[in-house]
Coordinates of C-alpha atoms in Angstrom, one line a residue:
M20 CA -20.8 -1.7 22.4
K21 CA -18.1 -4.2 21.4
E22 CA -14.4 -3.3 21.2
V23 CA -13.4 -2.8 17.6
V24 CA -10.2 -4.3 16.3
I25 CA -8.7 -3.0 13.1
T26 CA -6.8 -5.6 11.0
A27 CA -5.0 -5.1 7.7
D28 CA -2.9 -7.0 5.2
S29 CA 0.9 -6.4 5.4
T30 CA 0.7 -4.5 2.1
C31 CA -0.6 -1.4 4.0
D32 CA 3.2 -0.8 4.6
L33 CA 2.6 1.4 7.6
P34 CA 5.7 2.1 9.8
P35 CA 6.0 -0.2 12.9
D36 CA 5.6 2.6 15.4
I37 CA 2.3 3.7 13.8
I38 CA 1.0 0.1 13.8
K39 CA 1.9 -0.3 17.4
K40 CA 0.4 3.1 18.4
N41 CA -2.9 2.3 16.8
N42 CA -3.1 -1.3 17.9
I43 CA -3.4 -2.6 14.3
I44 CA -3.2 -6.3 13.7
I45 CA -1.3 -7.2 10.5
T46 CA -2.0 -10.2 8.4
P47 CA 1.2 -10.9 6.5
L48 CA 1.2 -12.1 2.9
S49 CA 3.8 -14.8 1.9
V50 CA 6.9 -14.2 -0.1
L51 CA 8.4 -17.2 -1.9
L52 CA 12.2 -17.2 -2.5
G53 CA 13.0 -20.3 -4.4
D54 CA 11.8 -23.3 -2.3
Y55 CA 11.4 -21.2 0.9
S56 CA 8.3 -19.3 2.1
Y57 CA 8.6 -16.2 4.3
Q58 CA 6.1 -13.8 5.9
D59 CA 6.2 -10.3 4.5
G60 CA 7.8 -7.9 7.0
V61 CA 8.3 -10.7 9.6
D62 CA 11.2 -12.7 8.4
V63 CA 11.9 -11.3 5.0
F64 CA 12.6 -7.7 3.9
P65 CA 13.1 -5.7 0.7
S66 CA 16.9 -6.0 0.8
D67 CA 16.4 -9.8 0.7
I68 CA 14.2 -9.5 -2.3
Y69 CA 16.7 -7.3 -4.2
N70 CA 19.6 -9.6 -3.3
Y71 CA 17.7 -12.6 -4.5
V72 CA 16.8 -11.0 -7.8
E73 CA 20.3 -9.8 -8.4
E74 CA 21.7 -13.3 -7.7
T75 CA 19.2 -15.4 -9.6
G76 CA 17.5 -13.1 -12.1
I77 CA 14.2 -14.5 -10.9
L78 CA 11.4 -12.4 -9.4
P79 CA 10.1 -13.8 -6.1
K80 CA 6.5 -15.0 -6.0
T81 CA 4.0 -13.6 -3.5
S82 CA 1.1 -15.5 -2.0
A83 CA -2.2 -14.2 -0.5
V84 CA -3.3 -14.8 3.0
T85 CA -5.4 -18.0 3.1
P86 CA -9.0 -18.2 4.2
S87 CA -7.9 -20.5 7.1
Q88 CA -5.4 -17.9 8.3
Y89 CA -8.0 -15.2 8.3
Y90 CA -10.6 -17.5 9.9
D91 CA -8.2 -18.3 12.8
L92 CA -7.7 -14.6 13.5
F93 CA -11.3 -13.7 13.2
E94 CA -12.4 -16.6 15.4
Q95 CA -9.9 -15.6 18.1
L96 CA -11.0 -12.0 18.1
T97 CA -14.7 -12.6 18.0
N98 CA -14.4 -15.3 20.8
E99 CA -12.9 -12.5 22.9
G100 CA -16.1 -10.5 22.3
K101 CA -14.6 -8.1 19.8
A102 CA -15.8 -6.8 16.4
V103 CA -13.4 -6.7 13.5
V104 CA -12.9 -4.3 10.6
H105 CA -10.4 -5.8 8.1
I106 CA -8.9 -3.7 5.3
G107 CA -7.4 -5.8 2.4
L108 CA -5.1 -5.3 -0.6
S109 CA -7.0 -4.4 -3.8
S110 CA -9.1 -7.4 -5.0
A111 CA -7.9 -6.6 -8.6
I112 CA -4.3 -7.6 -7.8
S113 CA -4.6 -10.2 -5.0
S114 CA -7.1 -12.9 -3.8
S115 CA -6.5 -11.8 -0.2
Y116 CA -9.6 -9.7 -0.1
H117 CA -11.8 -12.6 -1.4
N118 CA -10.2 -15.0 1.0
A119 CA -10.9 -12.6 3.9
C120 CA -14.6 -12.4 2.8
I121 CA -14.8 -16.2 2.7
A122 CA -13.5 -16.4 6.3
A123 CA -15.7 -13.5 7.5
S124 CA -18.9 -15.1 6.2
D125 CA -19.0 -17.3 9.3
F126 CA -19.0 -14.4 11.7
D127 CA -21.5 -11.7 12.5
D128 CA -19.2 -8.9 13.6
V129 CA -16.4 -9.1 11.0
Y130 CA -16.5 -6.5 8.2
I131 CA -14.1 -6.6 5.2
V132 CA -13.1 -3.6 3.1
D133 CA -11.6 -3.8 -0.3
S134 CA -9.1 -0.9 -0.3
K135 CA -8.8 -1.1 -4.1
S136 CA -5.3 0.2 -3.3
L137 CA -1.9 -0.9 -2.2
C138 CA 1.1 0.2 -0.1
T139 CA 0.5 3.2 2.2
G140 CA -2.4 4.4 0.0
M141 CA -4.2 1.4 1.6
G142 CA -2.5 2.4 4.8
L143 CA -4.2 5.7 4.8
L144 CA -7.6 3.9 4.9
V145 CA -6.4 1.8 7.8
L146 CA -5.6 4.9 9.7
K147 CA -9.0 6.5 8.9
A148 CA -10.5 3.3 10.4
C149 CA -8.5 3.9 13.5
D150 CA -9.7 7.6 13.6
F151 CA -13.3 6.5 13.3
R152 CA -12.8 3.9 16.1
A153 CA -11.3 6.6 18.3
K154 CA -14.6 8.6 17.8
G155 CA -16.5 5.6 19.2
F156 CA -18.0 4.3 16.0
E157 CA -19.2 0.7 15.9
A158 CA -17.5 -1.7 13.5
K159 CA -20.2 -1.6 10.8
K160 CA -20.2 2.2 10.7
I161 CA -16.4 2.3 10.5
A162 CA -16.5 -0.1 7.5
N163 CA -19.1 2.0 5.8
R164 CA -17.2 5.2 6.4
V165 CA -13.9 3.7 5.1
N166 CA -15.7 2.2 2.0
A167 CA -16.9 5.7 1.2
L168 CA -13.3 7.0 1.2
V169 CA -11.9 4.2 -1.1
P170 CA -12.6 6.1 -4.4
K171 CA -10.9 9.2 -2.9
V172 CA -7.5 7.7 -2.3
S173 CA -4.7 8.9 -4.7
T174 CA -2.3 6.0 -5.2
T175 CA 0.5 6.8 -7.6
F176 CA 4.2 6.0 -7.8
V177 CA 7.1 6.5 -10.1
L178 CA 9.5 3.8 -11.2
S179 CA 13.1 4.0 -12.1
N180 CA 12.5 1.1 -14.5
L181 CA 9.9 -1.5 -15.5
E182 CA 12.1 -4.6 -14.9
Y183 CA 10.2 -5.9 -11.9
L184 CA 6.7 -5.1 -13.2
H185 CA 7.6 -6.8 -16.5
K186 CA 9.0 -9.9 -14.8
G187 CA 5.9 -10.1 -12.6
G188 CA 3.7 -10.0 -15.7
R189 CA 2.4 -6.5 -14.9
C190 CA 3.8 -4.8 -17.9
S191 CA 3.9 -5.9 -21.6
G192 CA 7.2 -6.6 -23.3
V193 CA 6.4 -3.9 -25.8
A194 CA 5.8 -1.3 -23.1
K195 CA 9.0 -2.3 -21.3
F196 CA 11.0 -2.2 -24.6
S197 CA 9.6 1.2 -25.5
A198 CA 10.3 2.6 -22.0
N199 CA 13.9 1.4 -22.0
V200 CA 14.7 2.6 -25.5
L201 CA 13.1 6.0 -25.0
G202 CA 14.4 6.5 -21.5
I203 CA 10.9 6.7 -20.1
K204 CA 10.3 6.7 -16.4
P205 CA 6.6 5.8 -15.9
S206 CA 4.3 6.9 -13.2
I207 CA 1.8 4.2 -12.3
A208 CA -1.7 5.0 -10.9
V209 CA -4.1 2.7 -9.2
D210 CA -7.7 3.2 -10.6
P211 CA -9.7 4.0 -7.4
K212 CA -12.8 2.4 -8.9
T213 CA -11.3 -0.9 -10.1
G214 CA -8.1 -1.2 -8.1
T215 CA -6.2 -2.0 -11.3
L216 CA -2.8 -0.5 -12.4
D217 CA -2.2 1.7 -15.4
I218 CA 0.4 4.1 -16.6
A219 CA -0.6 7.6 -15.6
K220 CA 2.3 9.7 -17.0
K221 CA 5.6 9.2 -18.7
Y222 CA 8.6 11.2 -17.6
R223 CA 12.0 11.6 -19.2
G224 CA 15.4 12.7 -17.9
K225 CA 17.6 11.9 -15.0
M226 CA 15.9 10.1 -12.2
D227 CA 16.3 12.8 -9.5
A228 CA 14.7 15.3 -11.9
V229 CA 11.9 12.9 -12.6
Y230 CA 11.3 12.4 -8.8
K231 CA 11.0 16.2 -8.4
Q232 CA 8.7 16.6 -11.3
Y233 CA 6.5 13.7 -10.0
I234 CA 6.4 15.3 -6.5
N235 CA 5.3 18.6 -7.9
D236 CA 2.7 17.0 -10.2
C237 CA 1.2 15.2 -7.2
L238 CA 0.7 18.4 -5.3
K239 CA -0.6 20.6 -8.0
E240 CA -4.2 20.6 -6.8
I241 CA -3.4 21.0 -3.1
N242 CA -6.8 22.5 -2.4
K243 CA -8.4 19.2 -3.3
I244 CA -6.3 17.2 -0.8
D245 CA -7.4 16.1 2.7
T246 CA -4.6 17.7 4.7
S247 CA -5.0 15.5 7.8
R248 CA -2.3 13.1 6.5
I249 CA 0.0 12.5 3.5
V250 CA 2.6 9.8 2.9
I251 CA 6.0 9.8 1.3
A252 CA 6.8 6.1 0.6
N253 CA 9.8 4.5 -1.1
S254 CA 11.0 1.0 -1.9
G255 CA 14.7 1.7 -1.0
G256 CA 17.6 3.2 -2.8
I257 CA 16.2 6.8 -3.0
S258 CA 18.5 9.5 -1.7
P259 CA 17.7 11.3 1.5
D260 CA 17.9 14.6 -0.5
I261 CA 14.9 13.5 -2.6
I262 CA 12.9 12.5 0.5
S263 CA 13.7 15.9 2.1
F264 CA 12.7 17.7 -1.1
A265 CA 9.3 15.9 -1.1
K266 CA 8.8 16.8 2.6
G267 CA 9.8 20.4 1.9
V268 CA 7.4 20.7 -1.0
I269 CA 4.6 19.3 1.1
E270 CA 5.3 21.6 4.0
G271 CA 5.4 24.5 1.7
K272 CA 2.0 23.7 0.0
A273 CA -0.1 23.2 3.1
N274 CA -0.2 22.6 6.9
F275 CA -0.6 18.8 6.9
G276 CA -1.6 17.3 10.2
E277 CA 0.8 14.4 9.7
I278 CA 3.5 13.6 7.1
I279 CA 4.3 9.9 7.2
L280 CA 7.6 8.5 5.9
A281 CA 7.1 4.9 4.9
N282 CA 9.1 2.1 3.5
A283 CA 7.5 -0.5 1.2
K284 CA 7.6 -4.0 2.4
C285 CA 8.3 -7.1 0.4
T286 CA 5.1 -7.7 -1.5
I287 CA 5.1 -4.2 -3.0
S288 CA 8.9 -4.2 -3.5
S289 CA 8.7 -7.6 -5.3
H290 CA 6.5 -6.0 -8.0
C291 CA 8.0 -2.4 -8.2
G292 CA 11.7 -2.9 -7.5
P293 CA 14.0 -0.5 -5.8
K294 CA 14.0 3.3 -6.3
T295 CA 10.3 3.5 -6.5
L296 CA 8.8 6.7 -5.0
A297 CA 5.2 7.3 -4.0
I298 CA 3.1 10.2 -2.7
F299 CA -0.2 9.0 -1.2
Y300 CA -3.1 11.1 0.0
I301 CA -6.9 11.1 0.3
R302 CA -8.9 13.7 -1.8
K303 CA -11.5 15.8 -0.1

C-alpha cells in the first residue's frame, strides 16, 4: 500500500509542533498588504495584520492557493509514489477547495476533502485524517472517513466587534450598526452542511463575561461531544485568565484526550480581527 501524505490549507491553524509531529504538509494562502503579497504563517503573522489595519484603516486581502501551486505539490508527492489526502478551507468562503480539485483531477491517488469549516475546526478534521492514517487506512478510505465527519464539526467563535467582518464584506452595515449601538457581541457559527457563516447567538455585557458565557454555552451538551480532542483558539489579545478559564471548564466537564491551544493565523485573523475566541470540537 502506498504511503499516505496528509496536506491541508494554512487555514487549519494547527500549532507548529502538532503539524511537525503528524508530518502534515501545509499549503499557505496568500495575504496581500498593499502592493505586497505574503504567505500565511510563513512570512506574515496576525500582529502584522493588526498593525496594517491600525495604520491604514484598510483590511488586507487574502488569496486562495492556485491550481498550479496545488498541482506542483501533488505532482511531487505522487512522483515519489505517495497518495495524498488534502483537506481544504470551506468551499463556501474560498476557491482553494475548487482549485485543489482542478489540480487533483490529473492524478489517480489524490483525494480532496471540503472541510466546510475553518480555523482549527478544520484542523480537527486534519488530525482525524492523521489518526486514520496511523491505523493503516489507504488514502481513499481516509478521505471517505473524514468526509463523514464534516457535518459533525462544531465551528463557532465569538467576536469582540464586527469591524473586520464588516470591512471584509462578511457582515451587513445594518447588522454592524445594530451590534455597535446595542453593545452586542455576536457568536458566529459555520453551517456544517453548507460551510457558510451566520450569527448563532448575540451576547451583551463586558467582553470577559461574554467569553465565559460563550464557553459555558459551547459545553452545555458535553455528552454529545467526541472527547478525543477539543480546541481553544484565539486570534490574539485575549487574556491568559480567559484561556485558563476555558481550559478549566473543559477539564471539569469531561476527560478529554487532548486539549489543543491554537492561535489563528493571518487568513482567519484578517476576517475576524483580534480578541476572537473559539471552541472547536467534533460531535459524536
